[in-house]
Short mmCIF file of C-alpha atoms in Angstrom, two decimals:
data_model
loop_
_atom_site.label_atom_id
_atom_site.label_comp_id
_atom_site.label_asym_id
_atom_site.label_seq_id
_atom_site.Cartn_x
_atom_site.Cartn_y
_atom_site.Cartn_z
CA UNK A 202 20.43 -8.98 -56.40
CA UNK A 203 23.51 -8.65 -53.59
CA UNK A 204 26.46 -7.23 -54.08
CA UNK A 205 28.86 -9.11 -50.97
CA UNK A 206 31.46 -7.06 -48.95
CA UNK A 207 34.15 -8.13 -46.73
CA UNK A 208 36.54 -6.19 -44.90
CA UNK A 209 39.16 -6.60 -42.36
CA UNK A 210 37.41 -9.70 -41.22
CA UNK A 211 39.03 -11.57 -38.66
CA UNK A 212 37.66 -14.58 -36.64
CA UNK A 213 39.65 -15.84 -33.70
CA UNK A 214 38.27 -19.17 -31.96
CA UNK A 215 38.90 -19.47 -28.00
CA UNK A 216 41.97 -21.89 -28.54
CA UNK A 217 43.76 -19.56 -30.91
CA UNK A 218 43.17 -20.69 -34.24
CA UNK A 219 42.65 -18.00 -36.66
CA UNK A 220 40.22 -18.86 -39.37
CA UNK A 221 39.89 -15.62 -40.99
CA UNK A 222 43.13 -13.58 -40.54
CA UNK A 223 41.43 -10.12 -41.71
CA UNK A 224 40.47 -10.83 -45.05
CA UNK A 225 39.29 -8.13 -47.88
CA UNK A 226 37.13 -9.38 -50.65
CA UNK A 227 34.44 -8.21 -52.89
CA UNK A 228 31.93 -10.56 -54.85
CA UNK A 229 29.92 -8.92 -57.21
CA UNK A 230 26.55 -8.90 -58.15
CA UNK A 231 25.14 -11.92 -59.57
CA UNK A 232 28.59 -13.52 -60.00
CA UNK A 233 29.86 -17.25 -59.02
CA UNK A 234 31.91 -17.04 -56.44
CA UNK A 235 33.88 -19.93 -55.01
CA UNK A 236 35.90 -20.63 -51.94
CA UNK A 237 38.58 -23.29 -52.65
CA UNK A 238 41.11 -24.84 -50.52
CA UNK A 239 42.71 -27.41 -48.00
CA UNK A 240 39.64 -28.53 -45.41
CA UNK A 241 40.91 -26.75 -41.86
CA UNK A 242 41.48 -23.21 -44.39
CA UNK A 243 38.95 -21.39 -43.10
CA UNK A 244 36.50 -21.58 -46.64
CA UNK A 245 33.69 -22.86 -44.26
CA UNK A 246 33.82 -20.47 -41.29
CA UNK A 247 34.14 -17.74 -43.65
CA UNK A 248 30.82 -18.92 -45.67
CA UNK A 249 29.05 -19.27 -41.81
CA UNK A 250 30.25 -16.03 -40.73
CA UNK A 251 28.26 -14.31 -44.29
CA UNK A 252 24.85 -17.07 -43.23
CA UNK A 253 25.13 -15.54 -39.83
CA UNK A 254 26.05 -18.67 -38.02
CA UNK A 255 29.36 -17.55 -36.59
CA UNK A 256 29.97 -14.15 -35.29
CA UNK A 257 33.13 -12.86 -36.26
CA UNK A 258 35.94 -11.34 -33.75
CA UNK A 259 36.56 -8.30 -35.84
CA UNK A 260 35.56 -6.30 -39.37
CA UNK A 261 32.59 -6.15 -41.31
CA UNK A 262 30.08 -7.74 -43.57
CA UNK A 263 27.54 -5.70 -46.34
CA UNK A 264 24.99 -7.38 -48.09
CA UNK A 265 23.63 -4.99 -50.79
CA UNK A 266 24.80 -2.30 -49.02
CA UNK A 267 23.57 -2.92 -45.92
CA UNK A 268 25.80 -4.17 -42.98
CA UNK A 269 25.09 -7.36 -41.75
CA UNK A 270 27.86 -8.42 -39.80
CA UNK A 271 25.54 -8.51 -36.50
CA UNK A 272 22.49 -9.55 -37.98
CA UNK A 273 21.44 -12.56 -36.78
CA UNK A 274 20.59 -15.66 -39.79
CA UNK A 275 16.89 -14.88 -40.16
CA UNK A 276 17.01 -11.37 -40.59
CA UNK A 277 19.85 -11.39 -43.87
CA UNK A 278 18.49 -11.97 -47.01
CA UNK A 279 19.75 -15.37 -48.01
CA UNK A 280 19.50 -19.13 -48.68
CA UNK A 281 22.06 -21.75 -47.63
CA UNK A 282 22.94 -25.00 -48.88
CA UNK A 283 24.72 -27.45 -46.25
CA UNK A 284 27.39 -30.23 -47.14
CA UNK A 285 25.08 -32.90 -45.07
CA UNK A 286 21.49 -31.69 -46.68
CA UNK A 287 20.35 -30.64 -42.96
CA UNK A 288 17.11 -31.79 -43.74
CA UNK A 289 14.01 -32.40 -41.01
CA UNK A 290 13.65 -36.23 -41.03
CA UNK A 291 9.85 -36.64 -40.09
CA UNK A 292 8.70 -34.27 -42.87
CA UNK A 293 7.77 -34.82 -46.18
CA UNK A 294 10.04 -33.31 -49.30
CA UNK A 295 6.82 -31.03 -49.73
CA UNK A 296 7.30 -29.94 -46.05
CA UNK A 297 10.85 -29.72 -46.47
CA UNK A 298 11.19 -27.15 -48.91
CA UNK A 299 8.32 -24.93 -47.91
CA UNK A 300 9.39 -25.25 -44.31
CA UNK A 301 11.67 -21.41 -44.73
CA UNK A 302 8.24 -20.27 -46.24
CA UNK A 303 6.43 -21.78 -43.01
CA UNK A 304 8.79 -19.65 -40.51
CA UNK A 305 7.92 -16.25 -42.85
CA UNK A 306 4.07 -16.93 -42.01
CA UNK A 307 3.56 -17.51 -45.70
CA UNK A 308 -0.27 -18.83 -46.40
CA UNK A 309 -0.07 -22.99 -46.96
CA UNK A 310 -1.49 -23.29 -50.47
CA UNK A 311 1.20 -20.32 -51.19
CA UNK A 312 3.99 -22.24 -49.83
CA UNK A 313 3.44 -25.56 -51.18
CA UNK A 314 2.40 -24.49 -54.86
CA UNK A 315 5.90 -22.58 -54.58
CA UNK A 316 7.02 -25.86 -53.22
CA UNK A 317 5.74 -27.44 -56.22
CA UNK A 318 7.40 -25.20 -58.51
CA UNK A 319 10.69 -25.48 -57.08
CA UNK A 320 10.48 -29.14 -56.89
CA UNK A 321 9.38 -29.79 -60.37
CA UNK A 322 12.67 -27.76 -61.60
CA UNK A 323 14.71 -30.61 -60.07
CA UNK A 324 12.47 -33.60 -61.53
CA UNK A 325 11.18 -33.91 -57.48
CA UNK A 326 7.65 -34.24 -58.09
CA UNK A 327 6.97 -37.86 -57.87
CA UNK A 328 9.00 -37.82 -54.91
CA UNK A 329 6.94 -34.90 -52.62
CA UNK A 330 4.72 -36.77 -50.23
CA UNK A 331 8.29 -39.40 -49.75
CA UNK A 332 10.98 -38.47 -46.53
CA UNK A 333 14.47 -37.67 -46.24
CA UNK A 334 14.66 -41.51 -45.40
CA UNK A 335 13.34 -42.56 -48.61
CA UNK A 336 15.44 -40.91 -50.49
CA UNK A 337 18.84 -41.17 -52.15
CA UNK A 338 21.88 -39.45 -51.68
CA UNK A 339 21.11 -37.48 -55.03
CA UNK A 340 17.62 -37.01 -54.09
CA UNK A 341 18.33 -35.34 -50.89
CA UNK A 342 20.76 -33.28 -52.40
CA UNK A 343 17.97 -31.92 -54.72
CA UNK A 344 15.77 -31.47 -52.44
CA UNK A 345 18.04 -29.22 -50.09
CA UNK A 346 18.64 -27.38 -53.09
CA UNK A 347 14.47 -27.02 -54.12
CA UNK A 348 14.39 -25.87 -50.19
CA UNK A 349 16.69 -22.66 -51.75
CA UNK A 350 15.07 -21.59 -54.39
CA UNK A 351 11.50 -22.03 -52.77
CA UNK A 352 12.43 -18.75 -51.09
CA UNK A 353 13.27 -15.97 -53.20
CA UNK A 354 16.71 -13.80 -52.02
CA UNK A 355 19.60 -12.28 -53.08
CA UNK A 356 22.27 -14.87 -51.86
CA UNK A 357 22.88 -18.35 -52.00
CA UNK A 358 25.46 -20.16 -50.00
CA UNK A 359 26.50 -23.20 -51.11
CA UNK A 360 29.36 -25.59 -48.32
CA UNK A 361 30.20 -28.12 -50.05
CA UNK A 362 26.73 -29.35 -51.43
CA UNK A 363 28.41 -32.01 -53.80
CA UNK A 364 31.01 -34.01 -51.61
CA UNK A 365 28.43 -36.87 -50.41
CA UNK A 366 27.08 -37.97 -53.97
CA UNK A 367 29.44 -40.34 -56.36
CA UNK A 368 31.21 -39.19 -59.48
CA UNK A 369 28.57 -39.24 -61.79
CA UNK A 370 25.90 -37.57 -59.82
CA UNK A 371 28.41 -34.66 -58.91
CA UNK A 372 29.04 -34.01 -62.67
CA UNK A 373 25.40 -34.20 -63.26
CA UNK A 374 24.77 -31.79 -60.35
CA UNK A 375 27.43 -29.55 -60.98
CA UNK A 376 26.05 -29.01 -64.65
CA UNK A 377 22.52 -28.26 -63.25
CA UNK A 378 24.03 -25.47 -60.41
CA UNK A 379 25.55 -23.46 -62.84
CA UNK A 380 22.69 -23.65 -65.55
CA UNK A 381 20.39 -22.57 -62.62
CA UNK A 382 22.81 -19.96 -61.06
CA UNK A 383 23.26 -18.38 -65.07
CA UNK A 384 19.20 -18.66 -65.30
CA UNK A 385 18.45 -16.84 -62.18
CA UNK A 386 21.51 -14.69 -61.36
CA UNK A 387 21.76 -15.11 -57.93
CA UNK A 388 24.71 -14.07 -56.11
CA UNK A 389 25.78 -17.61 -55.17
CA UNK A 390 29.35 -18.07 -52.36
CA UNK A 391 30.36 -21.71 -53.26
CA UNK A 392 32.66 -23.44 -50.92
CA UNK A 393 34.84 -26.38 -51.81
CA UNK A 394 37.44 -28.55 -51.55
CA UNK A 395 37.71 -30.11 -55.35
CA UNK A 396 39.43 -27.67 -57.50
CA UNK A 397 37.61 -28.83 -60.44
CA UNK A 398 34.30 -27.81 -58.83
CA UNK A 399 35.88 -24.53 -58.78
CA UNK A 400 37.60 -24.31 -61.74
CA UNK A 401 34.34 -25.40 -63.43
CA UNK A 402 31.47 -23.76 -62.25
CA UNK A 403 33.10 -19.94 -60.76
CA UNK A 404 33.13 -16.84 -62.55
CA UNK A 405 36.03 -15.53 -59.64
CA UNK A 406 37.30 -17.81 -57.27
CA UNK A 407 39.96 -17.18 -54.27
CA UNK A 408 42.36 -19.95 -52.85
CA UNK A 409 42.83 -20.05 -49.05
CA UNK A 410 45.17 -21.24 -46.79
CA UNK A 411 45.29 -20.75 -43.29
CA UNK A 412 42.50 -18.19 -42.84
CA UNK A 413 44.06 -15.94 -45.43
CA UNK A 414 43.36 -15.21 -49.57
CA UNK A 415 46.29 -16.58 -51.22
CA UNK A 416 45.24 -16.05 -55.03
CA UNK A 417 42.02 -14.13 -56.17
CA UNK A 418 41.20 -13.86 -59.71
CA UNK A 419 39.21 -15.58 -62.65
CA UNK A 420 39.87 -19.70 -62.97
CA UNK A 421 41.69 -19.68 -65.86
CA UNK A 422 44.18 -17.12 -64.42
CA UNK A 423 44.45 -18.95 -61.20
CA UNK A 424 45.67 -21.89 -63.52
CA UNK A 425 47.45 -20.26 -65.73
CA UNK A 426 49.20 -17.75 -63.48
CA UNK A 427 48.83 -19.21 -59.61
CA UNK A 428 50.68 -16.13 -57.77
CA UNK A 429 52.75 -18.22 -55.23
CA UNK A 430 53.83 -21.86 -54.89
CA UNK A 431 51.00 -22.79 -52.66
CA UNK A 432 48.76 -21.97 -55.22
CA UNK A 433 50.18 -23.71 -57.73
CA UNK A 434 50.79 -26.87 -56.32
CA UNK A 435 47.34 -26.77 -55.03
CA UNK A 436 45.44 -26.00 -58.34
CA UNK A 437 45.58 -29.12 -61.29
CA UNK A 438 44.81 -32.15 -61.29
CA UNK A 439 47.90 -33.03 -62.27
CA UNK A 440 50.24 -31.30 -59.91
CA UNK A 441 52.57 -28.66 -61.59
CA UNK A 442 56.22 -29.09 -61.96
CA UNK A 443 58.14 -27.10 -58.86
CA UNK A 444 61.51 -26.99 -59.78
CA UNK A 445 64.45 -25.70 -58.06
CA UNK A 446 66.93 -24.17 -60.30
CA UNK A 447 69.68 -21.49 -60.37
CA UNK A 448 70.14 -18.44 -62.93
CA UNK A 449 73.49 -19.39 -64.63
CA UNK A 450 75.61 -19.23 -67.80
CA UNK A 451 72.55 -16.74 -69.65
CA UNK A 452 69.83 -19.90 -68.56
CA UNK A 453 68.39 -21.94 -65.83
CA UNK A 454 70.86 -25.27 -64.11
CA UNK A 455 67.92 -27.22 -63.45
CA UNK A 456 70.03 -30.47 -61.89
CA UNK A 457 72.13 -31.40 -64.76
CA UNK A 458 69.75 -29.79 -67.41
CA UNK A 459 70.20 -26.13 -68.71
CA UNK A 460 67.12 -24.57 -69.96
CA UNK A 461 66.72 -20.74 -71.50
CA UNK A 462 65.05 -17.92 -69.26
CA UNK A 463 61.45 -17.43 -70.07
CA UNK A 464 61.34 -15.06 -71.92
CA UNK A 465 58.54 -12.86 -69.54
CA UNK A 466 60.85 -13.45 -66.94
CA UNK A 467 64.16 -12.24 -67.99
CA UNK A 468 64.46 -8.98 -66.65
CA UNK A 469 63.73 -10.25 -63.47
CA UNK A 470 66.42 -12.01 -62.33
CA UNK A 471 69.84 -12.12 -62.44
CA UNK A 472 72.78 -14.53 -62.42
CA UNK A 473 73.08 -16.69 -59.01
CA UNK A 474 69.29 -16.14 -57.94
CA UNK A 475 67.91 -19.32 -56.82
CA UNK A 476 64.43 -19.68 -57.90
CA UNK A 477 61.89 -22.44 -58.87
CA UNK A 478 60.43 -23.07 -62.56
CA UNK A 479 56.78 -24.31 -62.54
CA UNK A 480 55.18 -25.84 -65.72
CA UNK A 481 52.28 -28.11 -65.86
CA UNK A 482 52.56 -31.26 -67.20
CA UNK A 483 49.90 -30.90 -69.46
CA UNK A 484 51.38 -27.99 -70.97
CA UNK A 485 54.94 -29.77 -71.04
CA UNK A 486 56.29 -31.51 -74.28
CA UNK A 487 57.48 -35.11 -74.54
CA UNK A 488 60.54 -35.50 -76.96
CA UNK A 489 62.39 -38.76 -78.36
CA UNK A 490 65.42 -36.79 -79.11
CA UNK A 491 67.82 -34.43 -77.08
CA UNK A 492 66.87 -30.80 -77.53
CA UNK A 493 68.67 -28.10 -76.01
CA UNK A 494 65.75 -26.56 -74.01
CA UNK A 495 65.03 -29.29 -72.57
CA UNK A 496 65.11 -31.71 -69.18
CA UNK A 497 66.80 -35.23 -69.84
CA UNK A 498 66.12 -38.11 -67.62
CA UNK A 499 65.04 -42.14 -67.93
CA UNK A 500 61.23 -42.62 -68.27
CA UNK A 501 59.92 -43.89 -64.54
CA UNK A 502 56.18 -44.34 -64.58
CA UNK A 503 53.67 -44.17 -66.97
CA UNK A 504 50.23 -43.51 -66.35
CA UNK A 505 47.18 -43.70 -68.62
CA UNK A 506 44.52 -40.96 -68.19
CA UNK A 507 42.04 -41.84 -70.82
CA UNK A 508 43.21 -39.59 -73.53
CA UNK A 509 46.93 -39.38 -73.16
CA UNK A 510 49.63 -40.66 -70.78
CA UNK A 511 51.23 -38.98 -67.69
CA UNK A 512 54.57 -39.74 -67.96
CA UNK A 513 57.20 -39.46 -65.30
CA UNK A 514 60.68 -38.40 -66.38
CA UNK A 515 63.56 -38.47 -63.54
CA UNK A 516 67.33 -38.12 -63.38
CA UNK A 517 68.96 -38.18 -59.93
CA UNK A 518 66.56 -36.17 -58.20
CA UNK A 519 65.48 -34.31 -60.41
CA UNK A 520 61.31 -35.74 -61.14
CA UNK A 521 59.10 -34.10 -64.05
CA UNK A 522 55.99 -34.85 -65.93
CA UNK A 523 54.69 -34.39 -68.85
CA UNK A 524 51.62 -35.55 -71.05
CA UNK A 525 52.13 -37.88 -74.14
CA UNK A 526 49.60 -39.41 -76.60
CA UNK A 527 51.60 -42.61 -76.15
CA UNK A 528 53.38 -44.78 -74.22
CA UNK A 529 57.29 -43.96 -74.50
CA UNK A 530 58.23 -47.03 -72.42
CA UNK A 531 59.39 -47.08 -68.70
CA UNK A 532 63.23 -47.17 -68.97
CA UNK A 533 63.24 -45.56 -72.27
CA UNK A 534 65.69 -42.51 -72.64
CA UNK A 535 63.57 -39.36 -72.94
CA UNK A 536 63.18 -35.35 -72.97
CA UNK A 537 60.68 -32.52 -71.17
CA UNK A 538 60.38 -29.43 -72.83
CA UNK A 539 58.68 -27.45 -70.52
CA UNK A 540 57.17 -24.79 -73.13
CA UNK A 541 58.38 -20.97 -72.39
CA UNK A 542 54.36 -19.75 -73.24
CA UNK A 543 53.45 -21.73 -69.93
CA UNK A 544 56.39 -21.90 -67.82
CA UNK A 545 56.26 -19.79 -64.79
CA UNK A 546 58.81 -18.50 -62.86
CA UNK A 547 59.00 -17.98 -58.86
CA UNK A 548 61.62 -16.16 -56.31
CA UNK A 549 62.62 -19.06 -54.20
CA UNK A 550 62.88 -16.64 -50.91
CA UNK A 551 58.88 -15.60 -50.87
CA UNK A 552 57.34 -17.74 -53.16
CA UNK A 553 56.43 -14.23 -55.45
CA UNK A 554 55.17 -15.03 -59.83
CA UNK A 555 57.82 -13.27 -61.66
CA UNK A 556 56.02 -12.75 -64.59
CA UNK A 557 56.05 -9.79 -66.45
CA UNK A 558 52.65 -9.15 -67.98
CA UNK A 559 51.20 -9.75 -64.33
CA UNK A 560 54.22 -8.92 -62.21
CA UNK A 561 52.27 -6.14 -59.87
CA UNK A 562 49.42 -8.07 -59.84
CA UNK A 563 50.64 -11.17 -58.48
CA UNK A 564 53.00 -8.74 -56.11
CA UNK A 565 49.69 -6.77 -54.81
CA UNK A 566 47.74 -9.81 -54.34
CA UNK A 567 50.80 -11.50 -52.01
CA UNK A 568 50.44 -8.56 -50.02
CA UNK A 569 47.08 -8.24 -49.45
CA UNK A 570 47.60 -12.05 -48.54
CA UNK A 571 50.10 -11.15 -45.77
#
C-alpha cells in the first residue's frame, strides 16, 4: 500500500488561474481520502496532477516514498477512475478491463481470467462479450471500475465516478466503493462535488476553495466544527444558520433577539465584537412558547423532508431554520433555540471557529489555508 505526499504544490495555468496555491497534505496509508468542493476549486487538477496527467508549476509529489512528481502516468503505481467512464468504444467489456493488463505485456489467458475475476465482483459477467454502447449508465460505471481493480496497485483515483448515474444507482454504488475500498485497503483519492459522497464514504476529507485547503479533518468534525464560514455554509444539506450578531449586555443581539454566549466560546470575546453564530438547523430546537435563549420570529415556509419539517422562522431580516417533527403552521408565532452543544461561534473580521476545545486547531488549519 501508498502512503500519498504533497508539499508546496502549486499549479499555475498560462492565463493565471491558480488551481493549486501550494498546498500541504498527507493521506495515509490505506485511508479514504476525499476532495470536496465548488467545481472550478481545483479538486480535479489536484487529483490529475497525483495520475500524472498535469505537471505541476512547483512542489512535490511521493508515492510510497518515492517522488513522483515528474513521473510520467505509466510509470506511478496507480489506477484511475474518470467522471465520463473513458472507456474504448469498439472493445468488448472483457477487452476493456484487461486493456491496462494488455499495455504491461501481460499473457491473454492471464489478463482476461483476471478480467473475469474483476468483472464477476461487480455482477459484469453476463455482460463481457457486450460494448460500451450496449450498456447502461450503471453498467459502464462498473465496468470502469472492474478496469481498476483488474490491475493490482497501491492507489486508486476516483473524479467524480458517481455524478452521471441517477439517485438510486449512486447510493447503490456508493455502498459498493466503500465495502470494496474497506475489503482491499487501497489508498483511494476521491474527488467530488456532493458533500454527502464525502461525508459518507471518507475516512479524512479536505474542503477546497480556490486552489487552497480550507478545512482538513475527519467528516464528522468538518460538520460539526467547519473552521471558517466557507466551510460551513458549504457542508449540510441543509445550509447552517450564519448569523450576524454583536457581544452585548453579558449575551449575543442577534436582530431583536438576545441569546447567552456559548458557553466554549466565552472567553473569547468581549463586549462590542461583531461576530456571526452558526447552528444547523437540524441541531436547532423548535419551541411554541417564548424562551429566553431563544430567536423569535413568524413561521415563513415549511418544508417536508420525509421525516421531519424544515421550518423557516424570520423577523425583519433576521431568517433561521430549524427542524420540527410537525408542521407549526406558516404564520404561526414561533421560537429557535439554537442549542449551545452545537452552536458555533465565528470572528466576523477573518471568518476564524472560536471554539475552545479546538481553538488552535481551527487557528493552525486557517493558516496553513492562507
Amino acid at each position: 500500500m501508498a502512503e500519498v505526499t504533497i508539499s508546496a504544490l502549486v499549479k499555475v495555468f498560462p492565463n493565471g488561474a491558480r488551481a493549486a496555491d501550494g498546498l500541504d497534505l498527507t493521506i495515509r496509508d490505506g485511508e479514504f481520502f476525499a476532495l470536496l468542493g465548488p467545481s472550478g476549486c481545483g479538486k480535479t487538477t489536484l487529483l490529475r496532477m497525483l495520475a500524472g496527467l498535469e505537471t505541476p508549476t512547483g512542489g512535490t509529489i511521493t508515492l510510497g516514498g518515492q517522488d513522483v512528481t515528474r513521473l510520467p502516468p505509466g510509470k506511478r503505481d496507480l489506477a484511475m477512475v474518470f467522471q465520463d467512464y473513458a472507456l474504448y468504444p469498439h472493445m468488448t467489456v472483457t477487452d476493456n478491463i484487461a486493456y491496462p493488463l494488455k499495455v504491461r505485456k501481460v499473457a491473454k489467458d492471464e489478463r482476461h481470467a483476471k478480467a473475469r475475476e474483476a468483472a464477476g465482483s461487480l455482477q459484469l459477467e453476463e455482460l463481457m462479450e457486450r460494448r460500451p454502447g450496449q450498456l447502461s449508465g450503471g453498467q459502464q460505471q462498473r465496468v470502469a471500475l472492474a478496469r481498476a481493480l483488474a490491475y493490482p496497485t497501491e492507489l486508486f483515483l476516483f473524479d467524480e465516478p458517481l455524478s452521471n448515474l441517477d439517485a438510486r444507482l449512486r447510493l447503490e454504488a456508493r455502498t459498493f466503493l466503500k465495502r470494496l475500498q474497506t475489503d482491499l485497503g487501497v489508498t483511494t483519492v476521491y474527488v467530488t462535488h456532493d458533500q454527502s459522497e464525502a461525508l459518507a464514504l471518507a475516512d479524512r476529507m479536505a474542503v477546497m476553495d480556490a486552489g487552497r485547503f480550507r478545512q482538513v479533518g475527519a467528516p464528522l468534525e468538518v460538520y460539526q466544527r467547519p473552521s471558517s464560514r466557507f466551510v460551513a455554509s458549504f457542508i449540510g444539506s441543509v445550509p447552517m444558520n450564519l448569523l450576524p450578531a454583536t457581544v452585548a449586555d453579558g449575551g449575543l443581539r442577534v436582530g431583536s433577539n438576545r441569546v447567552p454566549v456559548p458557553a466554549h466560546a466565552r472567553e473569547h470575546v468581549a463586549a462590542g465584537d461583531e461576530v456571526v453564530v452558526g447552528a444547523r438547523p437540524e441541531y436547532a430546537e423548535l419551541l411554541a412558547e417564548p424562551a429566553d435563549d431563544a430567536l423569535a420570529g413568524t413561521v415563513a415556509v415549511v418544508e417536508l423532508l420525509g421525516t421531519e419539517y424544515l421550518v423557516t422562522v424570520e423577523d425583519g431580516d433576521l431568517s433561521v431554520q430549524a427542524t420540527a417533527p410537525e408542521d407549526p403552521g406558516i404564520g404561526s408565532r414561533a421560537w429557535v433555540r439554537l442549542g449551545e452543544r452545537h452552536t458555533l461561534l465565528y470572528r466576523a473580521d477573518d471568518g476564524e471557529l472560536v471554539d475552545a476545545p479546538r481553538a488552535a486547531s481551527a487557528r493552525d488549519q486557517m493558516v496553513a489555508a492562507g
